[in-house]
Amino acid sequence: MQERRLTVRPARVADVASLVELRLANAEAHLALDAGTYRVPQRDAVVRHFAAMLADVSGPDGVLVAEGHDGQVVGMVEVLRHSDPPDHQILRPEPSAQVHTVVLPGARGLGVGSALLAAAERWASDRGITYLSAGIYHRNVDAVRFYSRHGYTDAGLSLGKGVD
């Protein structure tokens, strides 16, 4: 793939089909990392998710897409706002969100992910969000390397235990 001019813009309802394909391709790649952790969601559930999200333009979350000069969507970033902790908890409220970046395999290494992440950071900042996180599975070394290059650091440890 040759270097291309990119446009990063808010996703539109007309982009739902492209967003679905990106999500499903990303799910397949994650399934290869760890089939015990990941799954491929049902297509209709993904369609409903993006259709609802894009229909609510005033909602707390956002989706941005990167498209080449030919109009093909080659990547997306979702910004999903976290709820503030309830008043009875000890955590201080901090406007925060999680980012999920997906780039088509043929468009990787061309700056698409970097452009999407920068746009997501601007989008978040414009909405008063002061902290972004990227939940990365430790075996996804490419994602760890990508977000690390952009200043995302280890933000702690999440412990878990399955219960019967």
Coordinates of C-alpha atoms in Angstrom, one line a residue:
M1 CA 0.0 0.0 0.0
Q2 CA 1.4 3.4 -0.9
E3 CA 1.4 6.4 1.4
R4 CA -2.0 8.1 1.2
R5 CA -3.5 11.4 2.2
L6 CA -5.8 10.9 5.2
T7 CA -8.9 12.6 6.4
V8 CA -9.9 12.0 10.0
R9 CA -13.5 12.9 10.7
P10 CA -16.4 12.0 12.9
A11 CA -18.1 8.8 11.8
R12 CA -21.5 9.1 10.1
V13 CA -24.4 6.7 10.0
A14 CA -23.3 5.9 6.4
D15 CA -20.0 4.5 7.9
V16 CA -21.7 1.8 9.9
A17 CA -20.9 -1.0 7.4
S18 CA -17.2 0.0 7.5
L19 CA -17.1 0.2 11.2
V20 CA -18.7 -3.3 11.5
E21 CA -16.0 -4.7 9.2
L22 CA -13.3 -3.1 11.2
R23 CA -14.7 -4.4 14.5
L24 CA -15.1 -7.9 13.2
A25 CA -11.6 -8.0 11.6
N26 CA -10.2 -6.7 14.9
A27 CA -12.1 -9.4 16.8
E28 CA -10.7 -12.1 14.6
A29 CA -7.1 -10.8 15.2
H30 CA -7.8 -10.8 19.0
L31 CA -9.2 -14.3 18.8
A32 CA -5.9 -15.4 17.4
L33 CA -4.1 -13.9 20.4
D34 CA -6.2 -15.7 23.0
A35 CA -9.4 -17.6 22.1
G36 CA -10.1 -18.0 25.8
T37 CA -10.4 -14.3 26.3
Y38 CA -11.8 -12.9 23.1
R39 CA -14.8 -13.7 20.9
V40 CA -16.2 -12.5 17.6
P41 CA -19.4 -10.7 18.3
Q42 CA -22.5 -11.3 16.3
R43 CA -22.6 -8.9 13.3
D44 CA -26.1 -7.7 14.1
A45 CA -25.1 -6.7 17.6
V46 CA -22.2 -4.7 16.2
V47 CA -24.5 -3.0 13.6
R48 CA -26.9 -2.1 16.4
H49 CA -24.1 -0.7 18.6
F50 CA -22.7 1.6 15.9
A51 CA -26.1 2.6 14.5
A52 CA -27.2 3.7 18.0
M53 CA -24.0 5.4 18.8
L54 CA -24.0 7.4 15.6
A55 CA -27.6 8.3 15.9
D56 CA -26.9 10.0 19.2
V57 CA -24.6 12.7 18.2
S58 CA -25.0 14.5 21.5
G59 CA -24.0 11.4 23.5
P60 CA -21.0 11.0 25.7
D61 CA -19.0 8.7 23.3
G62 CA -17.5 9.3 19.9
V63 CA -16.3 7.5 16.9
L64 CA -13.8 9.0 14.4
V65 CA -12.8 7.4 11.1
A66 CA -9.7 7.8 8.9
E67 CA -10.4 7.6 5.2
G68 CA -8.0 7.7 2.3
H69 CA -8.3 10.1 -0.6
D70 CA -10.4 7.4 -2.4
G71 CA -13.0 7.6 0.4
Q72 CA -12.2 4.2 1.8
V73 CA -12.4 4.0 5.6
V74 CA -9.1 2.5 6.7
G75 CA -9.3 2.9 10.5
M76 CA -11.4 4.1 13.4
V77 CA -11.1 5.1 17.0
E78 CA -13.8 4.8 19.6
V79 CA -13.8 7.1 22.6
L80 CA -15.9 5.6 25.4
R81 CA -16.5 7.9 28.3
H82 CA -16.2 6.3 31.8
S83 CA -18.8 7.1 34.4
D84 CA -17.8 9.1 37.4
P85 CA -17.5 7.1 40.6
P86 CA -20.5 7.2 42.8
D87 CA -20.5 9.8 45.7
H88 CA -20.0 7.0 48.3
Q89 CA -16.7 5.8 46.8
I90 CA -13.2 7.2 47.6
L91 CA -12.0 7.8 44.0
R92 CA -12.0 11.4 42.9
P93 CA -14.1 12.0 39.8
E94 CA -11.9 12.6 36.8
P95 CA -13.5 13.0 33.3
S96 CA -12.0 10.0 31.6
A97 CA -12.5 7.7 28.6
Q98 CA -11.1 4.6 27.0
V99 CA -9.9 4.6 23.4
H100 CA -10.0 1.7 21.0
T101 CA -8.1 2.2 17.8
V102 CA -8.4 -0.2 14.8
V103 CA -6.5 0.1 11.5
L104 CA -6.9 -2.2 8.5
P105 CA -3.8 -4.4 8.1
G106 CA -2.9 -2.9 4.8
A107 CA -2.9 0.6 6.2
R108 CA -0.7 -0.1 9.2
G109 CA 2.6 1.7 9.5
L110 CA 1.4 4.6 7.5
G111 CA 0.5 7.0 10.3
V112 CA -3.2 6.1 10.3
G113 CA -3.3 5.0 13.9
S114 CA -1.3 8.0 15.0
A115 CA -3.7 10.4 13.2
L116 CA -6.7 8.7 14.7
L117 CA -5.3 8.8 18.2
A118 CA -4.3 12.5 17.9
A119 CA -7.8 13.3 16.7
A120 CA -9.3 11.2 19.6
E121 CA -7.2 13.1 22.1
R122 CA -8.4 16.5 20.6
W123 CA -12.0 15.2 20.6
A124 CA -11.8 14.2 24.2
S125 CA -10.1 17.4 25.3
D126 CA -12.7 19.5 23.6
R127 CA -15.3 17.7 25.7
G128 CA -13.6 18.2 29.0
I129 CA -12.1 14.7 29.2
T130 CA -8.8 14.9 31.0
Y131 CA -7.6 11.3 31.0
L132 CA -7.6 8.6 28.3
S133 CA -6.8 4.9 28.8
A134 CA -6.3 2.1 26.4
G135 CA -7.1 -1.4 27.7
I136 CA -4.5 -3.5 26.1
Y137 CA -4.1 -7.3 26.4
H138 CA -0.5 -7.9 27.4
R139 CA 0.1 -10.4 24.5
N140 CA -0.9 -7.7 22.0
V141 CA 2.6 -6.4 21.8
D142 CA 1.9 -4.3 18.7
A143 CA -0.8 -2.4 20.5
V144 CA 1.3 -2.0 23.6
R145 CA 4.2 -0.6 21.5
F146 CA 1.8 1.7 19.5
Y147 CA 0.2 3.3 22.6
S148 CA 3.5 3.5 24.4
R149 CA 5.0 5.4 21.5
H150 CA 2.2 7.9 22.0
G151 CA 2.8 8.5 25.7
Y152 CA 0.4 6.0 27.3
T153 CA 2.1 4.3 30.3
D154 CA 1.3 1.5 32.6
A155 CA -1.5 2.9 34.8
G156 CA -1.6 0.2 37.4
L157 CA -2.6 -3.4 37.8
S158 CA -6.0 -5.1 37.4
L159 CA -6.4 -8.2 39.3
G160 CA -9.2 -10.7 38.7
K161 CA -10.4 -14.2 39.6
G162 CA -13.0 -16.4 38.1
V163 CA -15.5 -17.7 40.6
D164 CA -17.7 -20.7 40.4

